[in-house]
């Protein structure tokens, strides 16, 4: 989902601003996870190894990240 845009020459209503804030609170958590996962170079560059093993490697990286969160 994307936030609501201000109409040309107008303003957003209070309910639209509230919706955008709530949406941004949810999106920021996801964006932070994406940033942390991109620290692992395997996810930030094109994957050039065997494509059958990409799922396994992505799962291992996600497991490492979850382990860091729990610690």
PDB file of C-alpha atoms in Angstrom:
ATOM      1  CA  UNK A   1       0.000   0.000   0.000  1.00  0.00           C
ATOM      2  CA  UNK A   2       1.097   3.540  -0.600  1.00  0.00           C
ATOM      3  CA  UNK A   3       0.252   6.682   1.349  1.00  0.00           C
ATOM      4  CA  UNK A   4      -2.428   9.042   0.083  1.00  0.00           C
ATOM      5  CA  UNK A   5      -1.135  11.991  -1.920  1.00  0.00           C
ATOM      6  CA  UNK A   6      -2.178  15.575  -1.467  1.00  0.00           C
ATOM      7  CA  UNK A   7      -4.407  16.745  -4.319  1.00  0.00           C
ATOM      8  CA  UNK A   8      -2.987  19.511  -6.493  1.00  0.00           C
ATOM      9  CA  UNK A   9      -3.656  22.828  -4.801  1.00  0.00           C
ATOM     10  CA  UNK A  10      -5.390  21.170  -1.860  1.00  0.00           C
ATOM     11  CA  UNK A  11      -4.725  19.584   1.504  1.00  0.00           C
ATOM     12  CA  UNK A  12      -5.238  16.221   3.111  1.00  0.00           C
ATOM     13  CA  UNK A  13      -8.014  15.834   5.636  1.00  0.00           C
ATOM     14  CA  UNK A  14      -7.235  14.866   9.228  1.00  0.00           C
ATOM     15  CA  UNK A  15      -8.462  11.312   8.634  1.00  0.00           C
ATOM     16  CA  UNK A  16      -6.210  10.990   5.567  1.00  0.00           C
ATOM     17  CA  UNK A  17      -3.222  12.258   7.548  1.00  0.00           C
ATOM     18  CA  UNK A  18      -4.019   9.785  10.326  1.00  0.00           C
ATOM     19  CA  UNK A  19      -4.221   6.963   7.774  1.00  0.00           C
ATOM     20  CA  UNK A  20      -0.841   7.963   6.309  1.00  0.00           C
ATOM     21  CA  UNK A  21       0.776   8.014   9.763  1.00  0.00           C
ATOM     22  CA  UNK A  22      -0.588   4.578  10.669  1.00  0.00           C
ATOM     23  CA  UNK A  23       0.526   3.171   7.332  1.00  0.00           C
ATOM     24  CA  UNK A  24       3.996   4.680   7.723  1.00  0.00           C
ATOM     25  CA  UNK A  25       4.358   3.134  11.181  1.00  0.00           C
ATOM     26  CA  UNK A  26       3.766  -0.290   9.640  1.00  0.00           C
ATOM     27  CA  UNK A  27       5.966   0.335   6.612  1.00  0.00           C
ATOM     28  CA  UNK A  28       8.969   1.570   8.597  1.00  0.00           C
ATOM     29  CA  UNK A  29       9.254  -1.729  10.460  1.00  0.00           C
ATOM     30  CA  UNK A  30       9.321  -3.641   7.167  1.00  0.00           C
ATOM     31  CA  UNK A  31      11.816  -1.212   5.625  1.00  0.00           C
ATOM     32  CA  UNK A  32      14.153  -1.634   8.602  1.00  0.00           C
ATOM     33  CA  UNK A  33      14.090  -5.407   8.152  1.00  0.00           C
ATOM     34  CA  UNK A  34      14.819  -4.983   4.432  1.00  0.00           C
ATOM     35  CA  UNK A  35      17.775  -2.744   5.261  1.00  0.00           C
ATOM     36  CA  UNK A  36      19.181  -5.227   7.744  1.00  0.00           C
ATOM     37  CA  UNK A  37      18.835  -8.096   5.265  1.00  0.00           C
ATOM     38  CA  UNK A  38      20.538  -6.100   2.511  1.00  0.00           C
ATOM     39  CA  UNK A  39      23.599  -5.814   4.741  1.00  0.00           C
ATOM     40  CA  UNK A  40      24.177  -9.413   3.703  1.00  0.00           C
ATOM     41  CA  UNK A  41      25.583  -8.877   0.209  1.00  0.00           C
ATOM     42  CA  UNK A  42      23.805 -11.967  -1.098  1.00  0.00           C
ATOM     43  CA  UNK A  43      20.522 -10.048  -1.068  1.00  0.00           C
ATOM     44  CA  UNK A  44      21.777  -6.689  -2.321  1.00  0.00           C
ATOM     45  CA  UNK A  45      23.538  -7.916  -5.487  1.00  0.00           C
ATOM     46  CA  UNK A  46      22.320 -10.164  -8.299  1.00  0.00           C
ATOM     47  CA  UNK A  47      22.499 -13.809  -7.237  1.00  0.00           C
ATOM     48  CA  UNK A  48      24.899 -15.654  -9.548  1.00  0.00           C
ATOM     49  CA  UNK A  49      25.114 -19.082  -7.912  1.00  0.00           C
ATOM     50  CA  UNK A  50      22.809 -22.069  -8.324  1.00  0.00           C
ATOM     51  CA  UNK A  51      19.246 -20.836  -8.158  1.00  0.00           C
ATOM     52  CA  UNK A  52      18.073 -24.004  -6.435  1.00  0.00           C
ATOM     53  CA  UNK A  53      19.985 -23.015  -3.304  1.00  0.00           C
ATOM     54  CA  UNK A  54      18.847 -19.385  -3.140  1.00  0.00           C
ATOM     55  CA  UNK A  55      15.822 -20.248  -0.989  1.00  0.00           C
ATOM     56  CA  UNK A  56      18.005 -22.134   1.464  1.00  0.00           C
ATOM     57  CA  UNK A  57      20.510 -19.286   1.727  1.00  0.00           C
ATOM     58  CA  UNK A  58      17.776 -16.666   2.111  1.00  0.00           C
ATOM     59  CA  UNK A  59      16.225 -18.785   4.898  1.00  0.00           C
ATOM     60  CA  UNK A  60      19.592 -19.043   6.649  1.00  0.00           C
ATOM     61  CA  UNK A  61      20.063 -15.264   6.507  1.00  0.00           C
ATOM     62  CA  UNK A  62      16.548 -14.723   7.868  1.00  0.00           C
ATOM     63  CA  UNK A  63      17.323 -17.211  10.661  1.00  0.00           C
ATOM     64  CA  UNK A  64      20.507 -15.341  11.577  1.00  0.00           C
ATOM     65  CA  UNK A  65      18.567 -12.064  11.676  1.00  0.00           C
ATOM     66  CA  UNK A  66      15.840 -13.593  13.859  1.00  0.00           C
ATOM     67  CA  UNK A  67      18.516 -14.977  16.181  1.00  0.00           C
ATOM     68  CA  UNK A  68      20.016 -11.485  16.521  1.00  0.00           C
ATOM     69  CA  UNK A  69      16.571 -10.074  17.365  1.00  0.00           C
ATOM     70  CA  UNK A  70      16.040 -12.657  20.098  1.00  0.00           C
ATOM     71  CA  UNK A  71      19.441 -12.024  21.697  1.00  0.00           C
TER      72      UNK A  71
END
